[in-house]
Tab-separated table of C-alpha atoms in Angstrom:
chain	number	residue	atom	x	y	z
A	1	UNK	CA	-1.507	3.823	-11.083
A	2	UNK	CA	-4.892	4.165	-13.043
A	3	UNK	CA	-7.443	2.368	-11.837
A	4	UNK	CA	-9.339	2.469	-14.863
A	5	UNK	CA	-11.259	-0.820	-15.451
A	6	UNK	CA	-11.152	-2.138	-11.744
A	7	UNK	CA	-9.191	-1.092	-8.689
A	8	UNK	CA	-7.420	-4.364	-9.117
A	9	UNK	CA	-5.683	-3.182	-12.263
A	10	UNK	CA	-3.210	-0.623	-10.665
A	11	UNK	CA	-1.567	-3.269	-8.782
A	12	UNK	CA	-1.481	-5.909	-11.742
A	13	UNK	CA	-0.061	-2.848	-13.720
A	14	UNK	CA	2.593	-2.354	-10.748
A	15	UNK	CA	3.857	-6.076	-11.047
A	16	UNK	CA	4.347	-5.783	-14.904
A	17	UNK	CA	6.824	-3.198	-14.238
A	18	UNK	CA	8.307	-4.963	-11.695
A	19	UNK	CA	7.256	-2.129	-8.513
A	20	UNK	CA	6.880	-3.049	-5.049
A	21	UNK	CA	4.593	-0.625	-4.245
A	22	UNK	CA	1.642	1.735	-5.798
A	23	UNK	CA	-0.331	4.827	-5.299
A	24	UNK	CA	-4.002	4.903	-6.570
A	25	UNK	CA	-6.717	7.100	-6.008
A	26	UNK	CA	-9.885	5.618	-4.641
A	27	UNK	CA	-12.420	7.834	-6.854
A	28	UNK	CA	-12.396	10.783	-9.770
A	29	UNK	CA	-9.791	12.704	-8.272
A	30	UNK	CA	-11.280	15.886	-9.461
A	31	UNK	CA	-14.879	14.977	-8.117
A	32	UNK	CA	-16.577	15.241	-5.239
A	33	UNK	CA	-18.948	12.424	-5.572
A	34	UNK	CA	-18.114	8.790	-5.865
A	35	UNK	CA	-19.407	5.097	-6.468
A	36	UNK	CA	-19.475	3.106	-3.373
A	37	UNK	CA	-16.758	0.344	-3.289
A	38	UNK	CA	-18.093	-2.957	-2.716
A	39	UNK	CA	-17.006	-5.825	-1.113
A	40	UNK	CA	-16.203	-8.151	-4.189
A	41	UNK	CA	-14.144	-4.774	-5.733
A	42	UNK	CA	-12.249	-4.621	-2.410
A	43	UNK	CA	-11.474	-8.186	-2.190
A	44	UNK	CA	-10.458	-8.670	-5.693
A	45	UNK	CA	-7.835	-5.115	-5.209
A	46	UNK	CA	-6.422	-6.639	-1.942
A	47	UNK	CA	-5.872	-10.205	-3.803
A	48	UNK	CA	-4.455	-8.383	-6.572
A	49	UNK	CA	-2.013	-6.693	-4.138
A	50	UNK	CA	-1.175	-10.054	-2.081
A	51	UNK	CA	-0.493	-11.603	-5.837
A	52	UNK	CA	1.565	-8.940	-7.052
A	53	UNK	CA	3.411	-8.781	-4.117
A	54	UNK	CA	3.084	-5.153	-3.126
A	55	UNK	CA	4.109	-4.534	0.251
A	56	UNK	CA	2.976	-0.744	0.414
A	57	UNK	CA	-0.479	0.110	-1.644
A	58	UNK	CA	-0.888	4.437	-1.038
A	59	UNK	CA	-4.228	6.156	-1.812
A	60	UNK	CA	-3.935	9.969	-2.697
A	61	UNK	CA	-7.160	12.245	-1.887
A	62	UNK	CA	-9.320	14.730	-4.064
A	63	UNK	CA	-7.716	17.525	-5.143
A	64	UNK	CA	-10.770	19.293	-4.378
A	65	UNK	CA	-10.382	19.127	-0.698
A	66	UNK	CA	-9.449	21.857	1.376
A	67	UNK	CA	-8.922	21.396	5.150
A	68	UNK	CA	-7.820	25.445	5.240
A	69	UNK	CA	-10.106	26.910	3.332
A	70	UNK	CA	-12.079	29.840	5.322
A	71	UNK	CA	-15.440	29.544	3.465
A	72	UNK	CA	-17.125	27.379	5.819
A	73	UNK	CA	-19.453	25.551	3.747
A	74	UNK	CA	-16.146	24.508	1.388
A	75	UNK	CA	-14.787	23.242	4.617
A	76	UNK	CA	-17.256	21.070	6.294
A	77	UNK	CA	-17.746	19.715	2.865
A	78	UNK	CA	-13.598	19.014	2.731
A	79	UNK	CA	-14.100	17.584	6.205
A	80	UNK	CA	-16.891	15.235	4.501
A	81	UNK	CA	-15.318	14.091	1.927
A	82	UNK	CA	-11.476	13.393	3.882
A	83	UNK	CA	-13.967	10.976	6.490
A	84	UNK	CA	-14.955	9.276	2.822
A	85	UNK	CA	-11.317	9.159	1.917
A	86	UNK	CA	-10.038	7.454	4.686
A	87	UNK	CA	-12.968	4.732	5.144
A	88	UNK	CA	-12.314	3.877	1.441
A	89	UNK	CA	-8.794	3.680	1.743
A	90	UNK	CA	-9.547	1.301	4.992
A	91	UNK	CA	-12.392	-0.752	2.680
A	92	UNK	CA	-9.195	-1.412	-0.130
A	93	UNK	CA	-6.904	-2.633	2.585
A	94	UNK	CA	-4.914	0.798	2.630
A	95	UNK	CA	-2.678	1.949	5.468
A	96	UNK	CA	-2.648	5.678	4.712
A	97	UNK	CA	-4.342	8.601	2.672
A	98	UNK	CA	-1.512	11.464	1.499
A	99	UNK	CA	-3.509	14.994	1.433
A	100	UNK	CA	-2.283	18.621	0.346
A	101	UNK	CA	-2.792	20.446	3.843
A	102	UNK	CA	-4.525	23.011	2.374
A	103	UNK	CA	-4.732	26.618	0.796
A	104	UNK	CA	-5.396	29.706	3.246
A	105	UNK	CA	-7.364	31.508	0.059
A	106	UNK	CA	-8.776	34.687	1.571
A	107	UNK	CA	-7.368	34.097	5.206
A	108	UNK	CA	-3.568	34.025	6.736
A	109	UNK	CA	-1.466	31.322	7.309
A	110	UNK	CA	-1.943	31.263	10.592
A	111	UNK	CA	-5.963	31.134	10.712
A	112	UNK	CA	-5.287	28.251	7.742
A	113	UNK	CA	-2.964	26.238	9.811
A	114	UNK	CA	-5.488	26.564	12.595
A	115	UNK	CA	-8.262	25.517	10.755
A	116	UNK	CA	-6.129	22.374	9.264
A	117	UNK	CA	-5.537	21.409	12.426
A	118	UNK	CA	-9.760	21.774	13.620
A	119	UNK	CA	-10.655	19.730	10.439
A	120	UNK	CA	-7.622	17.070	11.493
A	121	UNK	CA	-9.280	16.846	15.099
A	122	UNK	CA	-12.988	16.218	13.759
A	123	UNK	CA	-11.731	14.181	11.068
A	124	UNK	CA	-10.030	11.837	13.972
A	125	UNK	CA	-12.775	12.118	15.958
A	126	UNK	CA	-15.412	10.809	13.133
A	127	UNK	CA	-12.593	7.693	12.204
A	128	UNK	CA	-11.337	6.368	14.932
A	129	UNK	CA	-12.752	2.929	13.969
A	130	UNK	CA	-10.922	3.334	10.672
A	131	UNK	CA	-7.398	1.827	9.915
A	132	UNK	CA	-6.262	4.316	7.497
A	133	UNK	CA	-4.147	7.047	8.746
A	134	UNK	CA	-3.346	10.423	7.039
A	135	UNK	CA	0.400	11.148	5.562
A	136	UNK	CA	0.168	15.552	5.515
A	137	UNK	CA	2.487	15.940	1.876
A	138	UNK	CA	4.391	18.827	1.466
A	139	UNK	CA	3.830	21.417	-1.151
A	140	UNK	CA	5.710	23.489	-3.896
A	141	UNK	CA	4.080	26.697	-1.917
A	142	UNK	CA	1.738	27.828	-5.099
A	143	UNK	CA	-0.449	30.535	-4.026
A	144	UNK	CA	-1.857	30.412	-0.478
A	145	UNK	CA	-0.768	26.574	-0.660
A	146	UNK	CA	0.369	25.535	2.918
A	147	UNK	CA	3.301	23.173	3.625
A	148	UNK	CA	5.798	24.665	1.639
A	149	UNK	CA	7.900	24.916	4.960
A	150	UNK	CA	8.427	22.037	6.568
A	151	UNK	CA	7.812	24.377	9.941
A	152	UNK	CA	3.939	24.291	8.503
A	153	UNK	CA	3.966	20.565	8.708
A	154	UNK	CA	5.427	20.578	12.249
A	155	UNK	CA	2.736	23.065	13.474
A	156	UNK	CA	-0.074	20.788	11.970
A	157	UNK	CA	1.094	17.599	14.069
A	158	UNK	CA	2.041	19.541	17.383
A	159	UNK	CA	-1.320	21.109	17.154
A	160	UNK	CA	-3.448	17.807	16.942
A	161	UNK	CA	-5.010	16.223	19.651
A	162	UNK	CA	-3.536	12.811	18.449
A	163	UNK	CA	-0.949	13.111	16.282
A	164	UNK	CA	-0.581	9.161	16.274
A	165	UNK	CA	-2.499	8.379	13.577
A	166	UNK	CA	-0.515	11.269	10.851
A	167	UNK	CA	2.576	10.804	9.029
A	168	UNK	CA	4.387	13.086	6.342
A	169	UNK	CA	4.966	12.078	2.772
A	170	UNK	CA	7.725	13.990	1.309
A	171	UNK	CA	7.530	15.128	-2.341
A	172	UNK	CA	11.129	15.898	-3.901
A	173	UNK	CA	9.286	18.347	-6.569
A	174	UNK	CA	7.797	19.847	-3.649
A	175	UNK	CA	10.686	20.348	-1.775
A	176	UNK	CA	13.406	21.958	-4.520
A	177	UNK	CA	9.985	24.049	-5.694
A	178	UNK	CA	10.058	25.616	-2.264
A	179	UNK	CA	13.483	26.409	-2.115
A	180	UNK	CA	15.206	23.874	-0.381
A	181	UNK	CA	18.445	22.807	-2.359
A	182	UNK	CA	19.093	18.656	-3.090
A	183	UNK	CA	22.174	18.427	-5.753
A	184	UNK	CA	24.477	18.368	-3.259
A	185	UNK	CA	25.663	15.822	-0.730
A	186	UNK	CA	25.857	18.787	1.504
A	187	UNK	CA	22.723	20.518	0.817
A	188	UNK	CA	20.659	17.211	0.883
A	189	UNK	CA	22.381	16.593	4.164
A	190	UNK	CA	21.401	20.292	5.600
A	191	UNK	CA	17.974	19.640	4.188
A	192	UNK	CA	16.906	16.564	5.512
A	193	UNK	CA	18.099	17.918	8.834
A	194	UNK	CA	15.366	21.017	8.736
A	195	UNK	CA	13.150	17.946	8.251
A	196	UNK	CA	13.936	16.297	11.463
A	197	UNK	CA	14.355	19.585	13.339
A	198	UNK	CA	10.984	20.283	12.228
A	199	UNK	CA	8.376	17.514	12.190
A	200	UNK	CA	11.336	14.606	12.697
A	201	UNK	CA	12.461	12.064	9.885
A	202	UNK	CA	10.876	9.341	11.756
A	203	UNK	CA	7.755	10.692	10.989
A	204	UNK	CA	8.182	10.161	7.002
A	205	UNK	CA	6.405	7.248	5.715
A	206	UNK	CA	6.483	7.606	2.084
A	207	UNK	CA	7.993	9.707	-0.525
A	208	UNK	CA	7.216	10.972	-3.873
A	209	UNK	CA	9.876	10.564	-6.492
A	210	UNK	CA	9.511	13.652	-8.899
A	211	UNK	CA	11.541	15.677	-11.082
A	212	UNK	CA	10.759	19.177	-11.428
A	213	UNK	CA	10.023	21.232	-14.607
A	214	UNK	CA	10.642	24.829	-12.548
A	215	UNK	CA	13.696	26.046	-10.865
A	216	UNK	CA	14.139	26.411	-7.204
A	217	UNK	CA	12.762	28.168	-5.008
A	218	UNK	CA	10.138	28.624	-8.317
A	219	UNK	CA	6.873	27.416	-5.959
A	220	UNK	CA	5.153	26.098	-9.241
A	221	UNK	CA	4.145	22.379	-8.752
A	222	UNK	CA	5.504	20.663	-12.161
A	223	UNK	CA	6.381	17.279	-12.137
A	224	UNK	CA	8.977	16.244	-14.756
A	225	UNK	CA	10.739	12.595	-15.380
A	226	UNK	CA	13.708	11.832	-13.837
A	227	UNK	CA	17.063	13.013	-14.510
A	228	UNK	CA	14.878	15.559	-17.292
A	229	UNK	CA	13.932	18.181	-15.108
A	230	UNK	CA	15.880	20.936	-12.855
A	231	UNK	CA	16.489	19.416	-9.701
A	232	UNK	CA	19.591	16.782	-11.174
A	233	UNK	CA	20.365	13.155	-10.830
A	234	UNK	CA	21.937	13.628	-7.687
A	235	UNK	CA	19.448	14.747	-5.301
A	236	UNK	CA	17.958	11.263	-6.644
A	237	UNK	CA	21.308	9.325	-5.744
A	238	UNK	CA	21.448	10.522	-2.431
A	239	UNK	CA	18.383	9.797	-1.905
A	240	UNK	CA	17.911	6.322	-2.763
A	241	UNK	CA	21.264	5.529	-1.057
A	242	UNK	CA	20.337	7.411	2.288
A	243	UNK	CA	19.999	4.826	4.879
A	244	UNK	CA	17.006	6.937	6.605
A	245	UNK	CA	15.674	5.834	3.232
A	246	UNK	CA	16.162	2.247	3.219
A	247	UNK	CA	12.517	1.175	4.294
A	248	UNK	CA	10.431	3.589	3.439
A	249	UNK	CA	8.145	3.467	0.205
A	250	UNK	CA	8.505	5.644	-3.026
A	251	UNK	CA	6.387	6.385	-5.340
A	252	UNK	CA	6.467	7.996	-8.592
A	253	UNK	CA	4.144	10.591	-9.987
A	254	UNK	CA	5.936	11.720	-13.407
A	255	UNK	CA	4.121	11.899	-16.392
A	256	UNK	CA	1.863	9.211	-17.554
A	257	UNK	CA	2.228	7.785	-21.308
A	258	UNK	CA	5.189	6.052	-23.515
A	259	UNK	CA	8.159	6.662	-25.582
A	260	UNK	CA	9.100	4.826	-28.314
A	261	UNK	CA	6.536	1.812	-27.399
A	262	UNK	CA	8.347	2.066	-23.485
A	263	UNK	CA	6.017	2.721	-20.989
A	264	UNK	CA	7.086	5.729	-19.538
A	265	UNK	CA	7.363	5.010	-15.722
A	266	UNK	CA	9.595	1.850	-16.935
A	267	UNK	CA	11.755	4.561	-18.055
A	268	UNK	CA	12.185	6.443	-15.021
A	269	UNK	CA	12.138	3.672	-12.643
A	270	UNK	CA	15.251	2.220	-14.785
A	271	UNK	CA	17.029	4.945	-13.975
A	272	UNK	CA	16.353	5.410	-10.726
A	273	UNK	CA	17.523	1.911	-10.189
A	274	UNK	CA	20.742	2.841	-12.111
A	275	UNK	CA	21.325	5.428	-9.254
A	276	UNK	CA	21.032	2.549	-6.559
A	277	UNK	CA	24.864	1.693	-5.499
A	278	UNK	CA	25.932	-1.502	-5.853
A	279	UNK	CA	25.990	-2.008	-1.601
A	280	UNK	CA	22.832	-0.444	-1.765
């Protein structure tokens, strides 16, 4: 939700369309720099919140940030700006900041996964007094992009020195773009298993609801509305009937805009809701 105006218009916005929960980001999501939030903006968002009845406010970091990258002056300024992340989140009254875990660029994997897991530890270190937690999102697998495999993920959190204060928020886009297969009751099924062989189920604490405009197995990070993109309105069934699923938050991050006068994400979350069975 934009939060264009005032941070207290994303969840105002959110209660129009009837959501019980919202993702914002806390600052120019393409910019490293940022206004301070003060104390009358963070009250007002967290009254705004109470009154709209949100039970699950998300804040998504800068794109910019890298916790992999090699160059060492990109990551100590990543590093930076995550601490900055996470104490605003904290300010607004948010449980947890969902980050990409990072591209490798000019390294390997494995020295990128190693490095994502330094920046985690120093990022701990430096917030300890801070309520917000990290949720690691996995990736389409663009490029050097790690967390494609949900094996990356696992590595990240076993690697940490305290892996109580991460989470994973699991992006349906992401997933079919890196070749895991939904359509199916029995591929969702063998699926969500690698994900609790891996890093464990119990471990998810949000999800992003996301077509995608790309095939599988594509790795190209294209979001597309619901039941209009590649991955097919069954994937979405199962999932919002799963019982692992009951609980946990979901978000959408489809294109912004309207059609025909209807506000796009009214759009998709009416048929999402369509999907819901009746017992669910």
């Amino acid at each position: 939700m934009s939060i264009v105006g005032g941070y207290y218009k994303a969840p105002q916005k959110a209660a129009e369309l009837r959501m019980q929960c919202c993702q914002i980001f806390t600052k120019n999501n393409n910019q490293w720099r940022a206004k301070p939030i003060t104390p009358p903006e963070a009250e007002q968002f967290k009254q705004a919140v109470s009154d709209a009845g949100l039970l699950h406010p998300l804040a998504h970091d800068s794109y910019l940030i890298n916790l992999a990258a090699p160059d060492d002056v990109l990551w100590r300024r990543s590093i930076d700006a995550f601490v900055e992340e996470l104490e605003r989140a904290s300010l607004l009254g948010i449980p947890w900041v969902v980050t990409h875990p990072g591209a490798f660029t000019t390294g390997t994997e494995e020295s990128g996964l190693q490095r994502i897991i330094a920046a985690l530890d120093e990022v701990r270190q430096r917030t300890a007094n801070v309520s917000a937690g990290c949720l690691l999102e996995n990736t389409a697998g663009q490029g050097s992009t790690l967390g494609a495999r949900f094996e990356h993920l696992a590595t990240i959190i076993d690697g940490v020195r305290d892996a109580a204060w991460l989470g994973v928020c699991i992006d349906t886009c992401h997933v079919f773009a890196a070749g895991y297969p939904l359509a199916s009751l029995r591929d969702y099924r063998t699926t969500l298993r690698a994900m609790d062989t891996t890093f464990g189920l119990k471990l998810i604490k949000a999800v992003h609801v996301n077509d995608s405009v790309k095939p599988l197995g594509s790795h190209v990070d294209r979001h597309a509305h619901i039941g209009e993109g590649l991955i097919g309105l069954d994937a979405f069934r199962h999932l919002l009937n799963d019982e692992h699923f009951q609980n946990i938050p979901m978000y959408l991050e489809t294109p912004k805009g309207d059609r025909d006068g209807v506000d796009l994400d009214e759009i998709n979350l009416a048929t999402l809701r369509n999907l819901v069975d009746a017992a669910g």
